[in-house]
XYZ file of N, CA and C in Angstrom:
873
model
N 94.711 115.230 113.343
C 95.906 114.643 113.292
C 96.590 114.945 112.035
N 97.968 114.922 112.141
C 98.714 115.250 110.812
C 99.820 114.195 110.830
N 100.058 113.815 109.472
C 101.247 112.838 109.145
C 101.954 113.518 108.103
N 103.291 113.787 108.225
C 104.160 114.332 107.308
C 105.158 113.418 106.825
N 105.170 112.926 105.370
C 106.109 112.341 104.867
C 107.031 112.991 104.058
N 108.315 113.303 104.565
C 109.192 114.470 104.030
C 109.905 113.699 102.762
N 110.242 114.875 101.938
C 111.120 114.510 100.849
C 112.437 114.416 101.211
N 113.225 113.419 101.218
C 114.557 113.469 101.818
C 115.519 112.573 100.951
N 116.870 113.050 101.082
C 117.933 112.456 100.142
C 118.110 111.003 100.551
N 118.346 110.789 101.951
C 118.962 109.451 102.328
C 117.766 108.969 103.412
N 117.608 107.707 103.227
C 116.407 107.119 104.210
C 115.036 107.485 103.975
N 114.318 107.646 105.159
C 113.013 107.884 105.092
C 112.698 108.741 106.548
N 111.661 109.624 106.479
C 111.301 110.376 107.539
C 109.833 110.611 107.657
N 109.053 110.487 108.590
C 107.650 110.888 108.895
C 107.463 111.331 110.294
N 106.654 112.395 110.308
C 106.378 112.851 111.640
C 104.820 112.818 111.870
N 104.474 112.385 113.052
C 103.056 112.329 113.277
C 102.785 113.161 114.351
N 101.829 114.217 114.251
C 101.323 114.977 115.353
C 99.911 114.590 115.608
N 99.624 114.152 116.901
C 98.455 113.686 117.304
C 97.569 114.846 117.602
N 96.208 114.424 117.774
C 95.268 115.646 118.130
C 95.361 116.217 119.520
N 96.370 115.605 120.433
C 96.618 116.148 121.533
C 98.148 116.821 121.422
N 98.646 116.966 120.368
C 99.971 117.636 119.957
C 101.168 117.073 120.433
N 100.936 115.533 120.554
C 102.140 114.785 120.772
C 102.773 114.348 119.562
N 104.091 114.308 119.699
C 104.936 114.196 118.385
C 105.518 112.756 118.452
N 105.333 112.084 117.160
C 105.877 110.730 116.960
C 106.852 110.970 115.895
N 108.068 110.541 115.831
C 109.053 110.601 114.847
C 109.429 109.103 114.265
N 109.170 108.833 113.023
C 109.325 107.613 112.397
C 110.606 107.648 111.430
N 111.646 107.088 111.897
C 112.847 107.181 111.075
C 113.455 108.744 110.936
N 114.708 108.573 110.544
C 115.552 109.900 110.612
C 116.167 110.445 109.569
N 115.492 109.899 108.235
C 116.145 110.408 106.957
C 116.076 111.876 106.806
N 117.154 112.339 105.999
C 117.364 113.792 105.841
C 117.747 114.254 104.450
N 117.659 115.427 104.159
C 118.086 116.104 102.882
C 119.183 116.974 103.265
N 120.341 116.853 102.398
C 121.709 117.549 102.990
C 121.486 119.057 102.922
N 120.652 119.627 102.112
C 120.383 120.952 101.909
C 119.363 121.629 102.450
N 118.291 120.775 102.566
C 116.827 121.503 103.093
C 116.315 121.103 104.493
N 116.539 119.695 104.687
C 115.657 119.270 105.810
C 116.434 118.270 106.777
N 116.442 118.317 107.995
C 116.807 117.419 108.800
C 115.840 117.436 110.231
N 115.456 116.212 110.419
C 114.358 115.973 111.308
C 114.544 116.634 112.796
N 115.830 116.728 113.245
C 116.257 117.184 114.483
C 115.923 118.753 114.416
N 116.167 119.367 113.320
C 116.052 120.900 113.234
C 114.681 121.043 113.135
N 113.822 120.241 112.307
C 112.270 120.369 112.437
C 111.644 120.383 113.586
N 111.914 119.472 114.396
C 111.422 119.194 115.639
C 111.596 120.473 116.560
N 112.977 121.025 116.598
C 113.072 122.209 117.463
C 112.491 123.296 116.936
N 112.398 123.516 115.619
C 111.614 124.670 114.987
C 110.352 124.786 115.137
N 109.671 123.431 115.366
C 108.278 123.326 115.702
C 107.946 123.427 117.184
N 108.933 123.667 118.004
C 108.786 123.912 119.289
C 108.230 122.529 120.075
N 108.543 121.343 119.827
C 108.095 120.236 120.374
C 108.725 120.155 121.700
N 107.974 119.891 122.719
C 108.485 119.983 124.100
C 109.143 118.432 124.399
N 108.654 117.410 123.630
C 109.148 116.211 123.692
C 108.784 115.347 122.555
N 109.499 114.218 122.514
C 108.977 113.270 121.435
C 108.367 111.970 122.173
N 107.165 111.956 121.943
C 106.469 110.760 122.543
C 106.797 109.384 121.945
N 107.389 109.243 120.920
C 107.914 108.030 120.260
C 108.928 108.368 119.222
N 109.989 107.526 119.436
C 110.988 107.605 118.434
C 111.164 106.190 117.706
N 110.672 106.025 116.571
C 110.414 104.654 116.085
C 111.666 104.534 115.014
N 112.397 103.472 115.298
C 113.592 103.148 114.418
C 113.225 101.910 113.672
N 112.778 102.208 112.330
C 112.346 100.799 111.529
C 113.307 100.053 110.775
N 114.489 100.917 110.453
C 115.277 100.274 109.411
C 116.858 100.354 109.922
N 117.583 99.330 109.551
C 118.962 99.322 110.245
C 120.148 99.242 109.273
N 119.783 99.947 108.273
C 120.986 100.276 107.252
C 121.568 101.618 107.583
N 122.935 101.657 107.172
C 123.675 102.923 107.535
C 122.889 104.190 107.115
N 122.394 104.195 105.930
C 121.723 105.463 105.645
C 120.347 105.902 106.303
N 119.869 104.947 107.091
C 118.619 105.146 107.899
C 119.132 105.530 109.453
N 120.138 104.743 109.901
C 120.750 105.036 111.319
C 121.593 106.245 111.300
N 122.154 106.651 110.355
C 123.041 107.770 110.424
C 122.515 109.141 111.148
N 121.187 109.191 110.817
C 120.465 110.484 111.147
C 120.005 110.615 112.638
N 120.042 109.431 113.266
C 119.759 109.424 114.703
C 120.635 110.067 115.625
N 122.002 110.019 115.302
C 123.104 110.572 116.089
C 122.751 112.178 116.293
N 122.312 112.879 115.177
C 121.778 114.250 115.280
C 120.702 114.243 116.194
N 119.755 113.612 116.168
C 118.293 113.644 117.029
C 118.937 113.426 118.395
N 119.756 112.516 118.658
C 120.404 112.414 119.973
C 121.103 113.729 120.517
N 122.032 114.297 119.592
C 122.481 115.520 120.231
C 121.704 116.553 120.359
N 120.600 116.797 119.557
C 119.537 117.795 119.800
C 118.715 117.602 121.097
N 118.463 116.329 121.194
C 117.723 115.978 122.542
C 118.473 116.245 123.740
N 119.730 116.257 123.693
C 120.592 116.610 124.816
C 120.633 118.138 124.915
N 120.939 118.635 123.780
C 121.144 120.088 123.839
C 120.161 121.066 124.254
N 118.794 120.493 123.685
C 117.466 121.371 123.968
C 116.760 120.669 125.107
N 117.291 119.627 125.874
C 116.468 118.868 126.845
C 115.210 118.390 126.447
N 115.187 117.626 125.398
C 113.964 117.150 124.768
C 113.750 115.734 125.054
N 112.811 115.478 126.034
C 112.947 113.931 126.570
C 112.205 113.137 125.365
N 112.485 111.838 125.244
C 112.041 110.856 124.326
C 111.438 109.930 125.195
N 110.165 109.711 125.199
C 109.374 108.833 126.032
C 109.450 107.375 125.740
N 109.362 107.089 124.473
C 109.498 105.686 123.836
C 110.295 105.637 122.619
N 111.318 104.593 122.863
C 111.953 104.243 121.676
C 111.667 102.752 121.318
N 111.395 102.775 119.924
C 110.907 101.447 119.515
C 111.731 101.036 118.297
N 112.070 99.468 118.444
C 112.871 98.951 117.293
C 112.679 97.535 117.432
N 112.930 96.872 116.280
C 112.787 95.409 116.392
C 113.474 94.773 117.532
N 112.888 94.174 118.465
C 113.580 93.752 119.543
C 114.519 92.509 119.604
N 114.353 91.842 118.332
C 115.024 90.595 118.169
C 116.445 90.953 117.502
N 116.707 92.207 116.951
C 117.904 92.606 116.344
C 119.077 92.399 117.337
N 120.139 92.084 116.849
C 121.431 92.023 117.695
C 122.099 93.568 117.385
N 121.917 94.634 118.363
C 122.248 95.873 118.154
C 123.795 95.932 117.954
N 124.647 94.909 118.263
C 125.869 95.198 118.192
C 126.321 95.002 116.631
N 125.465 94.462 115.742
C 125.663 94.248 114.334
C 125.489 95.540 113.777
N 124.860 96.456 114.319
C 124.451 97.682 113.664
C 124.867 98.949 114.544
N 125.951 99.759 114.252
C 126.434 100.545 115.291
C 125.702 101.803 115.623
N 124.695 102.182 114.670
C 123.854 103.214 115.033
C 122.849 102.831 115.846
N 122.255 101.588 115.700
C 121.226 101.052 116.784
C 121.901 100.812 118.073
N 123.149 100.490 118.249
C 123.796 100.211 119.315
C 123.931 101.480 120.112
N 124.125 102.620 119.494
C 124.202 103.953 120.329
C 122.972 104.266 120.534
N 121.890 103.938 120.094
C 120.574 104.180 120.687
C 120.050 103.376 121.923
N 120.521 102.089 121.645
C 120.352 101.113 122.845
C 121.025 101.592 124.123
N 122.319 102.063 123.845
C 122.987 102.682 125.202
C 122.237 103.644 125.849
N 121.621 104.441 125.155
C 120.678 105.535 125.635
C 119.602 105.383 126.064
N 118.663 104.449 125.383
C 117.460 104.272 125.612
C 117.082 102.757 125.859
N 115.936 102.315 126.394
C 115.414 100.951 126.506
C 114.556 100.995 125.481
N 114.734 99.707 124.766
C 113.651 99.469 123.590
C 112.378 99.048 124.223
N 111.345 99.862 124.056
C 110.004 99.658 124.573
C 109.367 98.242 124.082
N 109.813 97.845 123.002
C 109.232 96.624 122.316
C 109.813 95.420 123.114
N 111.017 95.453 123.424
C 111.627 94.362 124.295
C 110.950 94.295 125.665
N 110.245 95.135 126.135
C 109.625 95.003 127.276
C 108.056 94.724 127.308
N 107.643 95.166 126.189
C 106.248 95.218 126.044
C 105.673 93.905 125.461
N 106.607 93.336 124.663
C 106.106 92.216 123.869
C 106.011 90.834 124.621
N 104.778 90.267 124.713
C 104.656 89.094 125.265
C 104.434 87.977 124.336
N 104.970 88.344 122.911
C 104.586 87.244 121.956
C 105.972 86.611 121.841
N 105.869 84.960 121.691
C 107.001 84.559 121.790
C 107.667 84.525 120.353
N 108.931 84.613 120.206
C 109.604 84.791 118.846
C 109.007 83.713 117.986
N 108.824 84.223 116.720
C 108.224 83.330 115.762
C 107.674 84.313 114.577
N 106.906 83.586 113.650
C 106.374 84.213 112.490
C 105.656 85.614 112.964
N 105.923 86.698 112.340
C 105.280 87.912 112.668
C 104.939 88.290 113.935
N 105.890 88.301 114.814
C 105.776 88.881 116.290
C 105.319 90.387 116.005
N 104.584 90.733 117.100
C 103.642 91.795 117.045
C 103.338 92.611 118.399
N 103.154 93.744 118.422
C 102.788 94.376 119.642
C 102.055 95.806 119.181
N 101.022 96.144 120.032
C 100.258 97.358 119.955
C 100.337 98.252 120.885
N 100.700 99.459 120.586
C 100.357 100.645 121.734
C 99.232 101.710 121.173
N 98.961 102.573 122.163
C 98.104 103.581 121.748
C 98.525 104.922 122.406
N 98.527 105.857 121.691
C 98.873 107.248 121.971
C 97.701 108.179 121.730
N 97.062 108.739 122.742
C 95.644 109.519 122.534
C 94.793 108.506 121.876
N 94.119 109.012 120.574
C 93.258 107.979 119.793
C 94.148 107.374 118.779
N 95.374 107.542 118.674
C 96.161 106.775 117.425
C 96.726 105.473 117.867
N 96.231 104.473 117.243
C 96.633 103.167 117.615
C 97.887 102.623 116.638
N 98.904 102.192 117.179
C 100.243 101.831 116.463
C 100.351 100.292 116.658
N 100.442 99.674 115.576
C 100.761 98.103 115.551
C 102.080 97.985 114.860
N 103.006 97.143 115.419
C 104.278 96.775 115.124
C 104.456 95.337 114.783
N 105.027 95.052 113.735
C 105.263 93.696 113.168
C 106.785 93.494 112.870
N 107.393 92.431 113.059
C 108.637 92.198 112.671
C 109.105 90.793 112.536
N 110.113 90.564 111.444
C 110.551 89.297 111.550
C 111.616 89.148 112.519
N 112.116 88.001 112.987
C 112.942 87.767 113.978
C 114.294 87.388 113.395
N 115.440 87.896 114.311
C 116.737 87.864 113.725
C 117.313 86.466 113.603
N 116.622 85.466 114.269
C 117.047 84.127 114.081
C 116.575 83.515 112.676
N 115.748 84.234 112.090
C 115.267 83.856 110.651
C 115.898 84.673 109.556
N 116.197 85.868 109.803
C 116.680 86.908 108.943
C 118.008 87.386 109.580
N 118.983 87.631 108.726
C 120.170 88.425 109.387
C 120.375 89.699 108.458
N 119.777 89.748 107.301
C 119.869 91.057 106.582
C 119.136 92.263 107.168
N 119.534 93.448 107.020
C 118.947 94.564 107.633
C 117.433 94.750 107.017
N 117.248 94.737 105.924
C 116.015 95.067 105.206
C 114.878 94.105 105.756
N 115.163 92.979 105.654
C 113.960 92.081 106.222
C 113.763 92.057 107.615
N 114.568 92.594 108.293
C 114.396 92.893 109.722
C 113.679 94.295 110.123
N 113.323 94.825 109.137
C 112.742 96.246 109.310
C 111.461 96.074 110.136
N 111.166 97.034 111.023
C 110.096 97.170 111.876
C 108.990 97.671 111.041
N 107.900 96.844 110.772
C 106.720 97.328 109.977
C 105.743 98.122 111.015
N 105.302 99.209 110.535
C 104.325 100.019 111.748
C 103.148 100.253 110.726
N 102.060 99.969 111.379
C 100.596 100.265 111.247
C 100.157 101.467 111.958
N 99.490 102.437 111.563
C 99.035 103.535 112.161
C 97.540 103.594 111.773
N 96.701 103.832 112.823
C 95.282 103.999 112.625
C 94.734 105.076 113.496
N 93.954 105.961 112.728
C 93.353 107.043 113.553
C 92.067 107.381 112.775
N 91.005 107.011 113.254
C 89.615 107.357 112.622
C 89.530 106.610 111.237
N 89.384 107.442 110.155
C 89.239 106.810 108.958
C 90.863 106.811 108.004
N 91.974 107.112 109.002
C 93.178 106.926 108.347
C 93.744 105.513 108.885
N 94.241 104.585 107.902
C 94.961 103.401 108.323
C 95.986 103.278 107.216
N 97.230 103.585 107.908
C 98.374 103.603 107.079
C 99.435 102.594 107.367
N 100.174 102.060 106.530
C 101.302 101.067 106.922
C 102.701 101.691 106.303
N 103.632 101.622 107.214
C 105.025 102.090 107.069
C 105.759 100.562 106.749
N 106.161 100.104 105.718
C 106.858 98.842 105.912
C 108.475 99.135 105.919
N 109.010 100.303 105.792
C 110.330 100.619 105.845
C 111.085 99.878 104.514
N 112.107 99.123 104.852
C 112.795 98.567 103.735
C 112.515 97.146 103.333
N 111.492 96.713 103.972
C 111.074 95.297 103.929
C 111.318 94.717 102.340
N 111.763 93.661 102.149
C 111.935 93.021 100.967
C 110.971 91.900 100.511
N 110.878 91.372 99.546
C 109.954 90.261 99.200
C 109.967 89.233 100.208
N 111.029 88.754 100.613
C 111.106 87.398 101.560
C 110.657 87.831 102.794
N 110.917 89.072 103.264
C 110.361 89.534 104.646
C 108.794 89.631 104.491
N 108.177 90.147 103.344
C 106.887 90.347 103.249
C 106.197 88.788 103.342
N 106.745 87.874 102.545
C 106.164 86.469 102.510
C 106.265 85.915 103.897
N 107.260 86.210 104.847
C 107.329 85.758 106.160
C 106.214 86.172 107.006
N 106.097 87.604 106.935
C 104.916 88.252 107.675
C 103.641 87.794 107.293
N 103.380 87.496 106.024
C 102.103 87.116 105.423
C 101.708 85.715 106.132
N 102.525 85.000 106.602
C 102.062 83.794 107.484
C 101.353 83.951 108.677
N 101.360 85.353 109.113
C 100.858 85.768 110.331
C 99.323 86.166 109.976
N 98.235 85.484 110.494
C 96.801 85.977 110.303
C 96.641 87.340 111.012
N 97.288 87.861 111.982
C 97.123 89.140 112.337
C 97.550 90.160 111.538
N 98.760 89.837 110.981
C 99.457 90.800 109.931
C 98.483 90.964 108.785
N 97.895 89.758 108.286
C 96.888 89.974 107.098
C 95.710 90.547 107.387
N 95.192 90.666 108.627
C 94.153 91.232 109.081
C 94.366 92.707 109.140
N 95.525 93.246 109.533
C 95.893 94.612 109.465
C 95.961 95.178 108.034
N 96.532 94.314 107.195
C 96.641 94.696 105.848
C 95.318 94.943 105.178
N 94.253 94.403 105.622
C 92.971 94.442 105.104
C 92.256 95.742 105.495
N 92.912 96.451 106.408
C 92.362 97.738 106.936
C 93.031 98.844 106.422
N 94.142 98.775 105.799
C 94.885 99.719 105.217
C 94.218 100.656 103.984
N 94.239 101.740 104.167
C 93.765 102.661 102.988
C 94.537 103.476 102.396
N 95.832 103.584 103.141
C 96.941 104.318 102.428
C 98.364 103.577 102.565
N 99.046 103.127 101.664
C 100.102 102.192 101.605
C 101.424 103.061 101.193
N 102.319 102.942 101.973
C 103.691 103.459 101.766
C 104.481 102.203 101.155
N 104.946 102.467 100.023
C 105.806 101.508 99.439
C 106.957 101.173 100.141
N 107.427 99.824 100.045
C 108.508 99.349 100.920
C 109.902 99.751 100.008
N 110.778 100.061 100.637
C 112.350 100.163 100.066
C 112.123 101.197 98.840
N 111.555 102.267 99.180
C 111.769 103.459 98.394
C 111.008 103.071 96.924
N 110.060 102.165 96.737
C 109.482 101.815 95.536
C 110.358 100.873 94.767
N 111.375 100.371 95.145
C 112.135 99.561 94.406
C 111.596 98.242 94.148
N 111.970 97.505 93.252
C 111.389 96.193 92.817
C 111.713 95.207 93.878
N 112.861 95.253 94.596
C 113.031 94.158 95.692
C 112.006 94.286 96.950
N 111.501 95.487 96.879
C 110.443 95.669 98.065
C 109.147 95.410 97.641
N 108.838 94.777 96.500
C 107.505 94.762 95.948
C 107.071 93.223 96.044
N 105.875 92.951 96.665
C 105.460 91.763 96.874
C 104.049 91.639 96.544
N 103.602 91.092 95.340
C 102.163 91.125 94.786
C 101.206 90.329 95.659
N 101.795 89.488 96.475
C 100.954 88.737 97.455
C 100.269 89.738 98.411
N 100.953 90.715 98.861
C 100.364 91.680 99.655
C 98.976 92.269 99.254
N 98.804 92.541 98.073
C 97.571 92.964 97.662
C 96.441 92.152 97.373
N 96.836 90.906 97.630
C 95.526 89.785 97.946
C 94.904 90.364 99.120
N 95.455 91.001 100.139
C 94.631 91.417 101.197
C 94.730 92.752 101.466
N 95.580 93.562 100.791
C 95.603 95.075 100.930
C 94.967 95.725 99.778
N 93.860 96.537 99.929
C 93.395 97.275 98.705
C 93.351 99.008 99.097
N 94.489 99.464 98.853
C 94.559 100.820 99.329
C 94.045 101.806 98.376
N 93.493 103.072 98.905
C 93.032 104.041 97.947
C 94.352 104.584 97.419
N 95.415 104.975 98.138
C 96.629 105.669 97.723
C 97.972 104.899 97.951
N 98.742 104.927 97.129
C 100.282 104.514 97.383
C 100.905 105.513 97.400
N 101.984 105.619 98.400
C 102.925 106.709 98.540
C 104.324 105.990 98.312
N 105.206 106.673 97.622
C 106.582 106.226 97.343
C 107.465 107.473 98.004
N 108.293 107.075 98.832
C 109.330 108.025 99.328
C 110.637 107.887 98.594
N 110.868 108.564 97.517
C 112.165 108.178 96.693
C 113.406 108.470 97.445
N 114.482 107.518 97.145
C 115.884 107.699 97.874
C 116.704 108.407 96.867
N 117.345 109.452 97.413
C 118.378 110.158 96.457
C 117.770 110.753 95.280
N 116.536 111.226 95.566
C 115.746 111.835 94.245
C 115.702 110.971 93.055
N 115.525 109.772 93.310
C 115.430 108.781 92.282
C 114.006 108.694 91.805
N 113.589 108.731 90.738
C 112.053 108.538 90.317
C 111.893 107.064 90.331
N 110.641 106.692 90.462
C 110.230 105.157 90.578
C 110.323 104.765 89.051
N 110.601 103.647 88.713
C 110.729 103.184 87.295
C 109.400 102.794 86.951
N 109.262 102.921 85.520
C 108.017 102.840 84.704
C 107.432 101.634 85.132
N 108.202 100.501 85.378
C 107.791 99.281 85.748
C 107.052 99.163 86.943
N 107.616 99.759 88.065
C 107.005 99.802 89.377
C 105.825 100.761 89.472
N 105.866 101.796 88.637
C 104.968 102.814 88.609
C 103.576 102.065 88.155
N 103.707 101.302 87.015
C 102.526 100.607 86.391
C 101.931 99.590 87.543
N 103.012 98.814 88.243
C 102.590 97.943 89.232
C 101.702 98.427 90.188
N 102.332 99.390 90.949
C 101.667 99.975 92.151
C 100.416 100.840 91.748
N 100.328 101.479 90.581
C 99.170 101.896 90.183
C 97.814 101.028 90.063
N 98.348 99.804 89.443
C 97.354 98.818 89.325
C 96.703 98.371 90.723
N 97.456 98.627 91.832
C 96.853 98.177 93.093
C 96.224 99.268 93.829
N 96.162 100.612 93.378
C 95.519 101.450 94.107
C 94.242 101.913 93.434
N 93.236 101.942 94.513
C 91.864 101.895 94.009
C 91.190 103.372 93.943
N 92.022 104.350 94.186
C 91.384 105.794 94.182
C 90.698 106.016 95.432
N 90.725 107.420 95.709
C 89.981 107.733 97.155
C 88.635 108.643 96.658
N 87.787 108.780 97.870
C 86.512 109.629 97.689
C 87.176 110.970 97.054
N 86.181 111.716 96.351
C 86.454 113.037 95.991
C 86.927 113.932 97.064
N 88.146 114.729 96.797
C 88.620 115.592 97.718
C 89.634 114.889 98.752
N 89.822 113.579 98.562
C 90.850 113.057 99.639
C 92.196 113.256 99.110
N 92.476 112.892 97.756
C 93.648 112.829 97.207
C 93.569 113.009 95.736
N 94.308 113.759 95.004
C 94.141 114.329 93.552
C 94.785 113.182 92.826
N 95.759 112.100 93.322
C 96.304 111.005 92.614
C 96.042 109.723 93.465
N 96.266 108.617 92.689
C 96.284 107.290 93.443
C 97.649 106.897 93.869
N 98.624 107.427 93.139
C 99.991 107.147 93.313
C 100.970 108.280 93.479
N 101.307 108.874 94.563
C 102.174 109.942 94.978
C 103.562 109.517 95.144
N 104.681 110.386 94.723
C 106.049 110.086 95.080
C 106.568 111.522 95.519
N 107.656 111.223 96.436
C 108.167 112.427 97.095
C 108.948 113.113 95.969
N 109.472 112.283 94.990
C 110.384 112.878 94.004
C 109.527 113.911 93.033
N 108.228 113.491 92.737
C 107.372 114.267 92.107
C 106.577 115.567 92.773
N 106.288 114.980 93.884
C 105.207 115.891 94.767
C 105.846 116.638 95.953
N 107.040 116.239 96.246
C 107.623 116.799 97.441
C 107.177 116.265 98.659
N 107.092 116.992 99.795
C 106.494 116.541 101.152
C 105.049 116.324 100.949
N 104.593 115.056 101.610
C 103.155 114.471 101.398
C 102.479 114.515 102.929
N 101.494 115.162 102.948
C 100.879 115.473 104.193
C 99.334 114.939 104.269
N 99.326 114.024 105.364
C 97.923 113.529 105.564
C 97.301 114.096 106.808
N 96.174 114.596 106.772
C 95.459 115.102 107.721
C 94.112 114.651 107.887
N 93.629 114.717 109.316
C 92.427 114.459 109.650
C 91.819 115.523 110.602
N 90.824 116.215 110.115
C 90.322 117.346 111.124
C 88.984 116.999 111.179
N 88.544 116.946 112.740
C 87.155 116.740 113.354
C 86.534 115.482 112.448
N 85.421 115.718 112.017
C 84.546 114.776 111.348
C 84.762 114.822 109.850
N 85.605 115.603 109.362
C 85.981 115.600 107.845
C 86.693 114.370 107.456
N 86.417 114.199 106.018
C 87.382 113.074 105.354
C 88.716 113.383 105.573
N 89.606 112.167 105.755
C 90.943 112.579 105.510
C 91.313 113.161 104.417
N 92.488 113.842 104.290
C 93.062 114.582 103.144
C 94.437 114.359 102.979
N 94.805 114.057 101.803
C 96.289 113.955 101.340
C 96.585 115.147 100.471
N 97.639 115.795 100.873
C 98.180 117.115 100.237
C 99.640 117.022 100.132
N 100.073 117.823 99.017
C 101.586 117.720 98.617
C 102.215 119.197 98.761
N 103.343 119.211 98.856
C 104.023 120.460 98.654
C 105.475 120.388 98.323
N 105.879 121.006 97.191
C 107.220 120.825 96.714
C 107.992 121.869 97.496
N 109.285 121.302 97.841
C 110.331 122.177 98.349
C 110.805 123.272 97.444
N 111.389 124.243 98.071
C 111.582 125.569 97.540
C 112.428 125.315 96.276
N 113.443 124.417 96.590
C 114.700 124.253 95.315
C 113.946 123.504 94.212
N 112.736 122.681 94.524
C 112.229 121.840 93.426
C 111.152 122.946 92.713
N 110.490 123.877 93.550
C 109.510 124.697 92.791
C 110.471 125.688 91.886
N 111.756 125.987 92.337
C 112.531 126.934 91.628
C 112.929 126.153 90.240
N 113.278 125.020 90.256
C 113.568 124.097 89.128
C 112.438 124.111 88.207
N 111.290 123.691 88.713
C 110.224 123.444 88.074
C 109.859 124.827 87.154
N 109.866 125.954 87.838
C 109.687 127.412 87.373
C 110.624 127.611 86.297
N 111.761 127.199 86.512
C 113.062 127.563 85.410
C 112.623 126.546 84.119
N 112.276 125.420 84.407
C 112.081 124.616 83.163
C 110.756 124.981 82.300
N 109.798 125.520 83.073
C 108.607 126.056 82.478
C 108.971 127.332 81.714
N 109.944 128.192 82.352
C 110.179 129.396 81.780
C 111.083 129.044 80.419
N 111.862 128.113 80.356
C 112.738 127.626 79.296
C 111.807 127.020 78.279
N 110.722 126.430 78.519
C 109.857 125.864 77.626
C 108.879 127.037 76.881
N 108.465 128.024 77.555
C 108.043 129.095 77.061
C 108.818 129.815 75.981
N 110.103 130.017 76.484
C 111.164 130.617 75.392
C 111.388 129.911 74.230
N 111.468 128.390 74.379
C 111.754 127.845 73.332
C 110.555 127.753 72.303
N 109.255 127.882 72.828
C 108.113 128.013 72.043
C 107.882 129.364 71.548
């Protein structure tokens, strides 16, 4: 199995390819010059999208889905499951409203959990287990704290994607014993809200002891030194050969890929995009000339 967390300018984007070559798309963030998820899926010759997960409801996250819908129609690319926070009033979020007009939100039909703290649902695709948690619209009206939190598990990979969740949303979900149990299993933690301070909740790490923490930076903004120090203090490091760092950011590392092959240990690798490689080489060249 492979998980790619892309270096994007707007929003967030991750693609999961299961061991049976099924494709899961999590969010629709893009880079203006280098990367768009719709183009990536077509270039990779995906026959269908098993899941389209819509975890955040701000304009920067929802804007990319229009392109995915257009590509889906143009290339006859079926989307089997569309998943978003079922409690959200889609009319309040135009990008989400368009998706709801085209697809039925699977979580609205799957969930037998009554509205309350930490509503949840679980689905399985091949050997990949995906758990969803969300706060309800009756308790939060801001888009960030209504983010759909996604846990993905496959063998020795246990990763959380909390999207744009902020501190108040974390504290609400921590009232759920199920949510806390899932946090205890996490070994790869994706920082909420692009590693910004308002997405940080220290109480999460009373339960979660990750090996690696990943930050998807927005608009190529580096993580602040203060947040860098905080997150590094919560990362425990991984076994030899899994990851070369405890804290990885798309700003510094580019696209981050998590793989699991047969019975080998999970592996976390990075790849700078061409324009960043060029910039890095140029800076190195300038440094040599100056010296």
